[in-house]
Short mmCIF file of C-alpha atoms in Angstrom, two decimals:
data_model
loop_
_atom_site.label_atom_id
_atom_site.label_comp_id
_atom_site.label_asym_id
_atom_site.label_seq_id
_atom_site.Cartn_x
_atom_site.Cartn_y
_atom_site.Cartn_z
CA MET A 1 -53.90 -110.79 6.93
CA SER A 2 -57.04 -110.83 4.38
CA VAL A 3 -59.59 -113.01 3.61
CA THR A 4 -61.11 -114.27 0.26
CA ILE A 5 -64.55 -114.18 -1.17
CA ALA A 6 -65.09 -116.08 -4.33
CA GLY A 7 -61.25 -115.18 -4.87
CA ARG A 8 -60.91 -111.70 -3.81
CA PRO A 9 -58.81 -111.12 -1.40
CA ILE A 10 -59.65 -107.82 1.03
CA GLY A 11 -57.02 -106.48 3.32
CA ALA A 12 -54.34 -104.20 3.31
CA GLY A 13 -52.50 -104.17 0.35
CA HIS A 14 -55.03 -104.97 -1.95
CA PRO A 15 -57.87 -102.88 -3.54
CA VAL A 16 -60.33 -101.79 -1.67
CA TYR A 17 -63.87 -104.21 -1.91
CA VAL A 18 -66.77 -102.13 -2.77
CA ILE A 19 -69.72 -103.54 -2.53
CA ALA A 20 -73.13 -102.28 -3.75
CA GLU A 21 -75.99 -102.75 -1.41
CA ILE A 22 -79.36 -103.28 -3.44
CA GLY A 23 -80.91 -104.67 -0.49
CA LEU A 24 -85.02 -104.39 -0.50
CA ASN A 25 -84.31 -101.04 -2.84
CA HIS A 26 -85.31 -103.61 -5.99
CA ASN A 27 -89.17 -103.18 -3.98
CA GLY A 28 -89.79 -106.83 -5.25
CA ASP A 29 -89.37 -106.91 -8.59
CA VAL A 30 -86.76 -108.60 -10.10
CA GLU A 31 -86.13 -106.70 -13.56
CA MET A 32 -85.81 -103.99 -11.24
CA ALA A 33 -83.05 -106.13 -9.17
CA LYS A 34 -81.24 -106.66 -12.51
CA ARG A 35 -81.07 -103.44 -13.76
CA LEU A 36 -79.30 -102.74 -10.51
CA ILE A 37 -76.80 -105.70 -10.85
CA ASP A 38 -76.35 -104.05 -14.25
CA VAL A 39 -75.79 -100.75 -13.19
CA THR A 40 -73.50 -102.39 -10.64
CA ALA A 41 -71.05 -103.96 -13.14
CA ASP A 42 -71.09 -101.00 -15.28
CA ALA A 43 -69.90 -99.34 -12.28
CA GLY A 44 -66.52 -101.44 -12.09
CA ALA A 45 -68.12 -102.40 -8.10
CA ASP A 46 -66.97 -106.20 -7.00
CA ALA A 47 -69.81 -107.11 -5.40
CA VAL A 48 -74.00 -106.89 -5.08
CA LYS A 49 -75.88 -107.34 -1.74
CA PHE A 50 -79.45 -108.35 -0.35
CA GLN A 51 -81.24 -108.50 2.39
CA LYS A 52 -82.99 -112.28 3.55
CA ARG A 53 -86.26 -112.04 5.67
CA THR A 54 -88.23 -115.18 7.11
CA PRO A 55 -90.94 -112.13 7.82
CA GLU A 56 -92.32 -113.81 10.71
CA LEU A 57 -89.28 -114.18 12.10
CA ALA A 58 -87.23 -111.19 11.27
CA THR A 59 -89.72 -108.75 11.93
CA PRO A 60 -90.39 -107.47 15.29
CA ALA A 61 -93.81 -108.35 17.35
CA HIS A 62 -94.42 -104.72 18.37
CA MET A 63 -94.75 -103.66 14.20
CA ARG A 64 -96.14 -106.60 12.83
CA ASP A 65 -99.38 -104.55 12.87
CA VAL A 66 -98.31 -101.19 12.45
CA GLU A 67 -100.51 -99.95 8.91
CA ARG A 68 -98.18 -98.06 6.54
CA GLU A 69 -98.76 -96.60 3.31
CA THR A 70 -96.98 -98.49 0.36
CA PRO A 71 -97.44 -98.33 -3.53
CA TRP A 72 -99.36 -101.03 -3.62
CA GLY A 73 -101.74 -99.97 -0.72
CA THR A 74 -102.43 -99.54 2.79
CA MET A 75 -100.77 -103.14 4.01
CA THR A 76 -99.27 -104.03 7.63
CA TYR A 77 -95.54 -103.79 8.04
CA LEU A 78 -95.89 -107.63 7.72
CA GLU A 79 -97.74 -107.59 4.75
CA TYR A 80 -95.08 -105.29 3.25
CA ARG A 81 -92.48 -107.50 4.19
CA HIS A 82 -93.53 -110.30 2.16
CA ARG A 83 -94.24 -108.07 -0.57
CA VAL A 84 -91.11 -107.19 -0.91
CA GLU A 85 -89.68 -110.56 -0.29
CA LEU A 86 -87.48 -112.65 -3.19
CA ASP A 87 -88.03 -116.76 -3.40
CA ARG A 88 -85.98 -118.97 -4.60
CA GLU A 89 -86.25 -118.74 -7.93
CA GLN A 90 -86.28 -115.44 -8.37
CA TYR A 91 -83.18 -115.54 -6.39
CA ILE A 92 -81.83 -118.09 -8.74
CA GLU A 93 -82.32 -115.81 -11.32
CA ILE A 94 -80.96 -112.74 -9.67
CA GLY A 95 -77.93 -114.44 -8.81
CA ASP A 96 -77.24 -116.30 -12.21
CA HIS A 97 -77.99 -112.65 -14.06
CA ALA A 98 -75.13 -111.14 -11.18
CA THR A 99 -72.37 -113.89 -11.90
CA LEU A 100 -72.95 -113.41 -15.87
CA ARG A 101 -72.29 -109.55 -14.95
CA GLY A 102 -69.28 -110.37 -13.21
CA LEU A 103 -70.04 -109.66 -9.66
CA THR A 104 -70.14 -111.56 -6.50
CA TRP A 105 -73.22 -111.71 -4.51
CA PHE A 106 -74.51 -112.19 -1.48
CA ALA A 107 -77.34 -111.53 1.14
CA SER A 108 -77.54 -110.50 4.98
CA PRO A 109 -79.86 -113.31 6.49
CA TRP A 110 -82.31 -111.63 8.96
CA ASP A 111 -82.79 -115.21 10.35
CA GLU A 112 -81.86 -118.37 10.96
CA PRO A 113 -83.77 -120.06 7.92
CA SER A 114 -83.00 -117.22 5.73
CA VAL A 115 -78.77 -118.87 6.79
CA ALA A 116 -80.17 -122.35 5.04
CA PHE A 117 -82.04 -120.88 2.18
CA LEU A 118 -78.95 -118.59 1.21
CA GLU A 119 -76.62 -122.01 1.82
CA GLY A 120 -78.86 -123.65 -0.53
CA LEU A 121 -78.15 -121.08 -3.34
CA ASN A 122 -74.37 -121.59 -2.15
CA VAL A 123 -73.82 -117.84 -1.73
CA ALA A 124 -69.72 -116.44 -1.77
CA ALA A 125 -70.57 -115.09 1.68
CA HIS A 126 -72.66 -113.83 4.65
CA LYS A 127 -73.22 -110.52 5.73
CA ILE A 128 -74.27 -109.71 9.60
CA ALA A 129 -76.48 -106.55 8.96
CA SER A 130 -76.15 -104.20 12.01
CA ALA A 131 -79.12 -105.06 13.13
CA SER A 132 -78.85 -108.44 14.25
CA VAL A 133 -75.34 -107.90 16.00
CA THR A 134 -77.03 -108.92 19.16
CA ASP A 135 -78.92 -111.85 17.37
CA LEU A 136 -76.29 -114.65 19.02
CA SER A 137 -78.15 -117.44 17.86
CA LEU A 138 -78.27 -116.35 14.33
CA LEU A 139 -74.84 -115.17 14.59
CA ARG A 140 -73.87 -119.22 15.86
CA ALA A 141 -75.68 -120.01 12.45
CA VAL A 142 -73.99 -118.04 10.08
CA ALA A 143 -70.54 -119.31 11.63
CA ALA A 144 -71.20 -122.39 11.34
CA THR A 145 -71.37 -122.46 7.29
CA GLY A 146 -67.86 -121.78 7.45
CA ARG A 147 -67.84 -119.03 4.88
CA PRO A 148 -66.53 -115.72 4.99
CA ILE A 149 -68.54 -113.18 7.19
CA ILE A 150 -68.91 -109.37 7.27
CA LEU A 151 -69.73 -107.92 10.36
CA SER A 152 -71.64 -104.62 10.09
CA THR A 153 -71.85 -102.67 13.50
CA GLY A 154 -74.04 -99.81 13.43
CA MET A 155 -76.15 -99.20 16.46
CA SER A 156 -73.67 -101.20 18.45
CA THR A 157 -71.34 -100.52 21.01
CA LEU A 158 -67.89 -102.05 21.43
CA GLU A 159 -68.88 -104.38 23.64
CA GLN A 160 -71.58 -105.83 22.01
CA ILE A 161 -68.96 -105.49 18.93
CA ASP A 162 -66.72 -107.77 20.96
CA ALA A 163 -69.61 -110.30 21.89
CA ALA A 164 -70.26 -110.99 18.53
CA VAL A 165 -67.19 -111.30 17.21
CA ALA A 166 -66.17 -113.56 19.93
CA GLU A 167 -69.31 -115.60 18.75
CA LEU A 168 -68.44 -115.64 15.88
CA ASP A 169 -65.02 -116.80 16.46
CA ALA A 170 -64.02 -116.43 12.45
CA ASP A 171 -61.46 -114.00 12.82
CA ASP A 172 -59.75 -115.71 9.48
CA ARG A 173 -62.82 -114.97 7.59
CA LEU A 174 -64.26 -111.57 9.32
CA VAL A 175 -64.41 -108.60 7.89
CA ILE A 176 -65.64 -105.58 9.68
CA LEU A 177 -67.52 -102.75 8.42
CA HIS A 178 -67.69 -98.97 10.76
CA ALA A 179 -71.64 -98.23 10.43
CA THR A 180 -73.44 -96.02 11.40
CA SER A 181 -77.30 -96.60 10.89
CA THR A 182 -78.74 -93.01 10.34
CA TYR A 183 -81.05 -93.38 7.19
CA PRO A 184 -80.13 -91.02 5.80
CA MET A 185 -76.46 -89.75 7.82
CA PRO A 186 -75.34 -86.68 8.99
CA ALA A 187 -71.89 -86.09 8.44
CA ALA A 188 -71.75 -85.24 12.39
CA GLU A 189 -72.76 -89.05 13.03
CA ALA A 190 -69.86 -90.57 10.85
CA ASN A 191 -67.18 -90.96 13.69
CA LEU A 192 -64.33 -92.18 10.96
CA ARG A 193 -61.75 -92.26 13.05
CA MET A 194 -63.59 -95.52 14.38
CA ILE A 195 -61.91 -97.31 11.41
CA PRO A 196 -58.47 -96.47 12.54
CA ALA A 197 -59.48 -97.49 16.07
CA LEU A 198 -61.60 -100.87 15.01
CA ALA A 199 -57.91 -101.69 13.19
CA ALA A 200 -56.57 -101.32 16.27
CA ARG A 201 -58.67 -103.31 18.36
CA TYR A 202 -59.06 -106.63 16.30
CA PRO A 203 -55.14 -107.08 14.46
CA GLY A 204 -55.25 -108.42 11.42
CA VAL A 205 -59.26 -108.56 10.60
CA PRO A 206 -59.90 -106.50 7.90
CA ILE A 207 -61.62 -102.92 8.81
CA GLY A 208 -63.84 -101.59 6.46
CA TYR A 209 -67.04 -99.40 5.92
CA SER A 210 -70.69 -99.32 5.33
CA GLY A 211 -71.70 -95.85 4.43
CA HIS A 212 -75.97 -94.39 4.95
CA GLU A 213 -74.40 -90.71 3.74
CA ARG A 214 -76.13 -88.66 0.73
CA GLY A 215 -72.82 -88.01 -1.30
CA LEU A 216 -69.69 -89.14 -1.72
CA GLN A 217 -66.85 -87.23 0.61
CA ILE A 218 -67.58 -89.55 3.71
CA SER A 219 -66.95 -92.62 1.73
CA LEU A 220 -63.80 -91.30 0.04
CA ALA A 221 -62.51 -90.08 3.08
CA ALA A 222 -62.94 -93.83 4.47
CA ALA A 223 -60.50 -95.33 1.43
CA ALA A 224 -58.69 -92.74 2.70
CA LEU A 225 -58.58 -93.76 6.47
CA GLY A 226 -57.36 -97.55 5.54
CA ALA A 227 -61.06 -98.93 4.95
CA THR A 228 -60.73 -102.41 3.05
CA ALA A 229 -64.11 -102.80 1.85
CA ILE A 230 -66.62 -100.23 1.13
CA GLU A 231 -70.29 -100.93 0.96
CA ARG A 232 -73.04 -98.09 -0.43
CA HIS A 233 -76.76 -98.62 -0.85
CA ILE A 234 -77.87 -98.11 -4.77
CA THR A 235 -81.19 -97.00 -6.50
CA LEU A 236 -81.87 -96.25 -9.20
CA ASP A 237 -83.48 -93.15 -8.17
CA ARG A 238 -83.59 -91.68 -5.04
CA THR A 239 -87.05 -90.05 -5.33
CA MET A 240 -88.31 -93.93 -5.29
CA TRP A 241 -90.19 -95.41 -2.45
CA GLY A 242 -88.74 -97.21 -0.13
CA SER A 243 -87.06 -96.59 3.72
CA ASP A 244 -83.45 -97.07 1.91
CA GLN A 245 -84.01 -94.89 -1.32
CA ALA A 246 -82.85 -91.83 0.08
CA ALA A 247 -79.54 -92.55 1.89
CA SER A 248 -78.63 -94.49 -1.69
CA LEU A 249 -76.35 -94.13 -4.51
CA GLU A 250 -77.88 -93.77 -7.92
CA PRO A 251 -75.90 -95.19 -10.82
CA GLN A 252 -73.63 -91.81 -11.46
CA GLY A 253 -72.75 -92.17 -7.80
CA LEU A 254 -71.89 -95.82 -7.95
CA GLU A 255 -69.80 -94.73 -11.16
CA HIS A 256 -68.09 -92.21 -9.39
CA LEU A 257 -67.93 -93.82 -6.20
CA VAL A 258 -65.54 -96.50 -7.61
CA ARG A 259 -63.29 -94.49 -9.84
CA ASP A 260 -62.49 -91.79 -6.78
CA VAL A 261 -61.68 -95.00 -4.48
CA ARG A 262 -59.11 -96.39 -7.35
CA ILE A 263 -57.66 -93.10 -7.76
CA ILE A 264 -57.34 -92.56 -3.66
CA GLU A 265 -55.58 -96.32 -3.24
CA GLU A 266 -53.14 -95.17 -5.99
CA ALA A 267 -52.51 -91.75 -4.28
CA LEU A 268 -52.15 -93.69 -0.96
CA GLY A 269 -49.06 -95.09 -1.94
CA ASP A 270 -46.27 -97.07 0.92
CA GLY A 271 -45.49 -94.09 2.95
CA VAL A 272 -42.05 -94.74 1.58
CA LYS A 273 -40.28 -91.30 0.86
CA ARG A 274 -38.34 -91.09 -2.21
CA VAL A 275 -37.48 -88.40 -5.00
CA GLN A 276 -40.67 -89.49 -7.58
CA PRO A 277 -39.76 -90.10 -11.58
CA GLY A 278 -41.63 -86.79 -12.50
CA GLU A 279 -39.74 -84.52 -10.10
CA LEU A 280 -36.10 -85.44 -11.73
CA ALA A 281 -37.25 -82.86 -14.60
CA PRO A 282 -38.02 -79.84 -12.01
CA MET A 283 -34.83 -81.21 -9.65
CA ALA A 284 -32.47 -80.67 -12.21
CA LYS A 285 -33.95 -77.06 -12.90
CA LEU A 286 -34.87 -75.70 -9.47
CA ARG A 287 -32.50 -76.78 -7.62
CA ARG A 288 -29.44 -74.53 -6.62
CA VAL A 289 -27.37 -76.70 -4.25
CA THR A 290 -26.99 -80.32 -4.46
CA ALA A 291 -26.98 -82.85 -1.23
#
Protein backbone atom coordinates (compact mmCIF):
# COMPACT_ATOMS: atom_id res chain seq x y z
CA MET A 1 0.00 0.00 0.00
CA SER A 2 1.23 3.50 -0.74
CA VAL A 3 0.28 6.95 0.50
CA THR A 4 0.18 9.82 -1.99
CA ILE A 5 1.26 13.35 -1.07
CA ALA A 6 0.75 15.99 -3.77
CA GLY A 7 0.72 13.32 -6.46
CA ARG A 8 3.86 11.56 -5.20
CA PRO A 9 3.34 7.98 -3.97
CA ILE A 10 5.24 6.86 -0.86
CA GLY A 11 5.66 3.17 -0.17
CA ALA A 12 7.39 -0.03 -1.22
CA GLY A 13 8.29 -0.01 -4.91
CA HIS A 14 8.45 3.79 -5.09
CA PRO A 15 11.48 6.06 -4.75
CA VAL A 16 12.34 7.08 -1.21
CA TYR A 17 10.52 10.30 -0.30
CA VAL A 18 13.20 12.71 0.92
CA ILE A 19 12.01 15.45 3.29
CA ALA A 20 14.27 18.35 4.22
CA GLU A 21 13.23 19.59 7.64
CA ILE A 22 13.85 23.32 7.88
CA GLY A 23 11.95 23.38 11.15
CA LEU A 24 13.07 26.47 13.05
CA ASN A 25 16.52 26.61 11.44
CA HIS A 26 15.38 29.75 9.60
CA ASN A 27 15.52 31.54 12.99
CA GLY A 28 12.47 33.58 12.05
CA ASP A 29 14.08 34.93 8.86
CA VAL A 30 12.00 34.49 5.69
CA GLU A 31 14.99 35.05 3.41
CA MET A 32 16.93 32.34 5.22
CA ALA A 33 13.93 30.03 4.87
CA LYS A 34 13.88 30.70 1.12
CA ARG A 35 17.60 29.97 0.85
CA LEU A 36 17.02 26.63 2.59
CA ILE A 37 14.18 25.89 0.17
CA ASP A 38 16.59 26.56 -2.70
CA VAL A 39 19.13 24.19 -1.13
CA THR A 40 16.44 21.51 -0.95
CA ALA A 41 15.36 21.95 -4.56
CA ASP A 42 18.95 22.01 -5.82
CA ALA A 43 19.66 18.74 -3.98
CA GLY A 44 16.71 17.00 -5.65
CA ALA A 45 14.72 16.30 -2.48
CA ASP A 46 10.93 15.98 -2.58
CA ALA A 47 9.61 18.20 0.21
CA VAL A 48 10.42 20.81 2.82
CA LYS A 49 8.91 20.82 6.28
CA PHE A 50 8.46 23.55 8.88
CA GLN A 51 7.11 23.67 12.44
CA LYS A 52 4.04 25.69 13.45
CA ARG A 53 3.25 26.58 17.04
CA THR A 54 0.91 28.78 19.00
CA PRO A 55 3.61 29.62 21.57
CA GLU A 56 1.29 30.04 24.55
CA LEU A 57 -0.20 26.59 23.94
CA ALA A 58 2.77 24.63 22.61
CA THR A 59 5.37 25.78 25.14
CA PRO A 60 5.35 23.61 28.30
CA ALA A 61 4.38 25.67 31.34
CA HIS A 62 7.59 24.86 33.22
CA MET A 63 9.66 26.18 30.27
CA ARG A 64 7.89 29.47 29.53
CA ASP A 65 9.79 31.73 31.93
CA VAL A 66 13.17 30.02 31.60
CA GLU A 67 15.66 32.57 30.32
CA ARG A 68 18.08 31.79 27.52
CA GLU A 69 20.72 33.64 25.57
CA THR A 70 19.76 34.24 21.95
CA PRO A 71 21.16 36.27 19.02
CA TRP A 72 18.51 38.86 19.95
CA GLY A 73 19.59 39.10 23.58
CA THR A 74 18.45 37.39 26.78
CA MET A 75 14.79 36.43 26.68
CA THR A 76 12.41 33.88 28.12
CA TYR A 77 11.77 30.66 26.28
CA LEU A 78 8.23 31.86 25.47
CA GLU A 79 9.57 35.14 24.06
CA TYR A 80 12.04 33.16 21.96
CA ARG A 81 9.22 31.01 20.59
CA HIS A 82 7.36 34.14 19.52
CA ARG A 83 10.54 35.56 17.97
CA VAL A 84 11.11 32.63 15.58
CA GLU A 85 7.45 32.01 14.66
CA LEU A 86 6.34 32.96 11.14
CA ASP A 87 2.97 34.59 10.45
CA ARG A 88 0.46 33.84 7.71
CA GLU A 89 1.89 36.23 5.12
CA GLN A 90 5.38 34.88 5.71
CA TYR A 91 4.15 31.30 5.30
CA ILE A 92 2.43 32.25 2.06
CA GLU A 93 5.70 33.73 0.83
CA ILE A 94 7.82 30.70 1.67
CA GLY A 95 5.11 28.27 0.55
CA ASP A 96 4.87 29.97 -2.83
CA HIS A 97 8.66 29.89 -3.12
CA ALA A 98 8.71 26.15 -2.40
CA THR A 99 5.99 25.51 -4.97
CA LEU A 100 7.84 27.53 -7.61
CA ARG A 101 10.93 25.44 -6.93
CA GLY A 102 8.96 22.25 -7.53
CA LEU A 103 8.76 21.18 -3.88
CA THR A 104 5.89 20.05 -1.70
CA TRP A 105 5.76 21.84 1.64
CA PHE A 106 4.02 21.10 4.91
CA ALA A 107 4.63 21.51 8.63
CA SER A 108 4.30 19.94 12.05
CA PRO A 109 1.43 21.59 13.95
CA TRP A 110 2.14 21.54 17.68
CA ASP A 111 -1.36 22.52 18.81
CA GLU A 112 -4.92 22.56 17.51
CA PRO A 113 -5.01 26.23 16.38
CA SER A 114 -1.88 25.51 14.36
CA VAL A 115 -3.74 22.72 12.56
CA ALA A 116 -6.41 25.25 11.58
CA PHE A 117 -3.71 27.74 10.57
CA LEU A 118 -2.07 25.21 8.23
CA GLU A 119 -5.41 24.08 6.86
CA GLY A 120 -6.03 27.70 5.89
CA LEU A 121 -2.90 27.49 3.76
CA ASN A 122 -4.04 24.23 2.10
CA VAL A 123 -0.95 22.24 3.05
CA ALA A 124 -0.41 18.93 1.27
CA ALA A 125 -0.02 16.90 4.48
CA HIS A 126 0.48 17.14 8.22
CA LYS A 127 3.45 15.86 10.19
CA ILE A 128 3.08 14.74 13.81
CA ALA A 129 6.27 15.55 15.71
CA SER A 130 7.63 12.94 18.11
CA ALA A 131 6.87 15.25 21.03
CA SER A 132 3.17 15.17 20.05
CA VAL A 133 2.65 11.39 19.84
CA THR A 134 0.77 11.37 23.15
CA ASP A 135 -1.30 14.52 22.43
CA LEU A 136 -4.48 12.71 21.48
CA SER A 137 -6.59 15.84 21.04
CA LEU A 138 -4.04 17.15 18.53
CA LEU A 139 -4.05 13.80 16.74
CA ARG A 140 -7.84 13.93 16.46
CA ALA A 141 -7.66 17.43 14.97
CA VAL A 142 -5.08 16.31 12.41
CA ALA A 143 -7.03 13.15 11.55
CA ALA A 144 -10.18 15.21 10.98
CA THR A 145 -8.50 17.13 8.14
CA GLY A 146 -8.52 14.03 5.96
CA ARG A 147 -5.03 14.82 4.71
CA PRO A 148 -2.04 12.46 4.56
CA ILE A 149 -0.26 12.18 7.90
CA ILE A 150 3.39 11.50 8.69
CA LEU A 151 3.93 10.29 12.25
CA SER A 152 7.36 10.44 13.91
CA THR A 153 7.90 8.03 16.78
CA GLY A 154 10.83 9.34 18.81
CA MET A 155 10.69 9.37 22.63
CA SER A 156 7.74 6.91 22.46
CA THR A 157 6.99 3.35 23.50
CA LEU A 158 5.31 0.87 21.19
CA GLU A 159 2.17 1.15 23.31
CA GLN A 160 2.13 4.92 22.83
CA ILE A 161 2.62 4.52 19.09
CA ASP A 162 -0.21 1.96 18.99
CA ALA A 163 -2.49 4.43 20.77
CA ALA A 164 -1.53 7.23 18.34
CA VAL A 165 -2.12 5.04 15.30
CA ALA A 166 -5.50 3.97 16.66
CA GLU A 167 -6.48 7.58 17.38
CA LEU A 168 -5.47 8.71 13.89
CA ASP A 169 -7.42 5.82 12.30
CA ALA A 170 -5.82 6.71 8.97
CA ASP A 171 -3.99 3.60 7.74
CA ASP A 172 -4.66 4.45 4.09
CA ARG A 173 -3.04 7.90 4.47
CA LEU A 174 -0.49 7.30 7.22
CA VAL A 175 3.31 7.14 6.98
CA ILE A 176 5.22 6.20 10.15
CA LEU A 177 8.81 7.31 10.69
CA HIS A 178 11.14 5.53 13.07
CA ALA A 179 13.02 8.18 15.04
CA THR A 180 15.22 8.69 18.08
CA SER A 181 14.87 12.20 19.50
CA THR A 182 18.44 12.77 20.63
CA TYR A 183 20.10 15.87 19.15
CA PRO A 184 22.58 14.96 17.77
CA MET A 185 21.94 11.22 17.94
CA PRO A 186 24.80 8.75 18.60
CA ALA A 187 24.88 5.61 16.46
CA ALA A 188 24.24 3.43 19.50
CA GLU A 189 20.75 4.97 19.85
CA ALA A 190 19.71 4.63 16.19
CA ASN A 191 18.13 1.16 16.55
CA LEU A 192 17.49 0.92 12.80
CA ARG A 193 16.09 -2.59 13.12
CA MET A 194 12.92 -0.84 14.25
CA ILE A 195 12.25 -0.04 10.58
CA PRO A 196 11.43 -3.66 9.63
CA ALA A 197 9.90 -4.18 13.09
CA LEU A 198 7.43 -1.32 12.54
CA ALA A 199 6.69 -2.63 9.05
CA ALA A 200 5.74 -5.99 10.58
CA ARG A 201 3.67 -4.35 13.32
CA TYR A 202 1.71 -2.11 10.93
CA PRO A 203 1.28 -4.13 7.72
CA GLY A 204 0.67 -1.99 4.67
CA VAL A 205 1.70 1.28 6.34
CA PRO A 206 4.80 2.84 4.71
CA ILE A 207 7.63 3.04 7.23
CA GLY A 208 10.41 5.61 6.99
CA TYR A 209 13.12 7.19 9.08
CA SER A 210 13.60 10.62 10.66
CA GLY A 211 17.25 11.12 11.56
CA HIS A 212 18.99 13.46 13.98
CA GLU A 213 22.50 12.10 13.63
CA ARG A 214 25.61 13.75 12.27
CA GLY A 215 26.65 12.52 8.84
CA LEU A 216 24.95 10.28 6.30
CA GLN A 217 25.79 6.67 7.15
CA ILE A 218 22.80 5.93 9.38
CA SER A 219 20.27 7.50 7.01
CA LEU A 220 21.74 5.54 4.09
CA ALA A 221 21.54 2.34 6.12
CA ALA A 222 17.87 3.17 6.78
CA ALA A 223 17.30 3.33 3.02
CA ALA A 224 18.98 -0.05 2.62
CA LEU A 225 16.71 -1.48 5.34
CA GLY A 226 13.62 -0.42 3.42
CA ALA A 227 12.77 3.08 4.67
CA THR A 228 10.20 4.51 2.26
CA ALA A 229 10.78 8.10 3.42
CA ILE A 230 13.78 9.82 4.97
CA GLU A 231 13.62 13.11 6.81
CA ARG A 232 16.66 15.12 7.86
CA HIS A 233 17.07 18.60 9.32
CA ILE A 234 18.96 20.99 7.07
CA THR A 235 20.91 24.16 7.74
CA LEU A 236 23.12 26.60 5.89
CA ASP A 237 25.82 26.17 8.53
CA ARG A 238 25.89 23.74 11.49
CA THR A 239 27.68 26.35 13.62
CA MET A 240 24.72 28.74 13.43
CA TRP A 241 22.74 29.45 16.59
CA GLY A 242 19.81 27.12 17.25
CA SER A 243 19.08 23.85 19.01
CA ASP A 244 18.70 21.79 15.79
CA GLN A 245 21.64 23.15 13.81
CA ALA A 246 24.28 20.69 15.04
CA ALA A 247 22.15 17.68 14.04
CA SER A 248 21.39 19.10 10.59
CA LEU A 249 22.84 18.52 7.15
CA GLU A 250 24.55 21.37 5.36
CA PRO A 251 23.78 21.90 1.63
CA GLN A 252 26.43 19.50 0.32
CA GLY A 253 25.36 16.88 2.85
CA LEU A 254 21.75 17.00 1.64
CA GLU A 255 22.90 16.78 -1.96
CA HIS A 256 24.99 13.70 -1.15
CA LEU A 257 22.13 12.13 0.82
CA VAL A 258 19.73 12.35 -2.13
CA ARG A 259 22.39 11.13 -4.57
CA ASP A 260 23.37 8.13 -2.44
CA VAL A 261 19.77 7.16 -1.60
CA ARG A 262 19.01 6.99 -5.34
CA ILE A 263 22.06 4.77 -5.89
CA ILE A 264 20.95 2.47 -3.05
CA GLU A 265 17.45 2.23 -4.53
CA GLU A 266 18.89 1.14 -7.86
CA ALA A 267 21.31 -1.29 -6.21
CA LEU A 268 18.63 -3.03 -4.11
CA GLY A 269 17.01 -4.51 -7.21
CA ASP A 270 14.00 -6.79 -7.04
CA GLY A 271 15.39 -9.82 -5.15
CA VAL A 272 15.07 -12.13 -8.17
CA LYS A 273 18.33 -13.93 -8.97
CA ARG A 274 19.27 -13.74 -12.65
CA VAL A 275 22.36 -13.48 -14.78
CA GLN A 276 22.91 -9.78 -15.26
CA PRO A 277 23.77 -8.33 -18.70
CA GLY A 278 27.19 -7.27 -17.48
CA GLU A 279 27.99 -10.86 -16.48
CA LEU A 280 27.59 -12.38 -19.95
CA ALA A 281 31.04 -11.48 -21.26
CA PRO A 282 32.89 -12.57 -18.09
CA MET A 283 30.83 -15.80 -18.05
CA ALA A 284 31.82 -16.61 -21.63
CA LYS A 285 35.46 -15.91 -20.81
CA LEU A 286 35.79 -17.53 -17.37
CA ARG A 287 33.28 -20.38 -16.98
CA ARG A 288 34.86 -23.68 -18.03
CA VAL A 289 31.83 -25.97 -17.42
CA THR A 290 28.39 -24.93 -18.61
CA ALA A 291 25.22 -26.13 -16.91
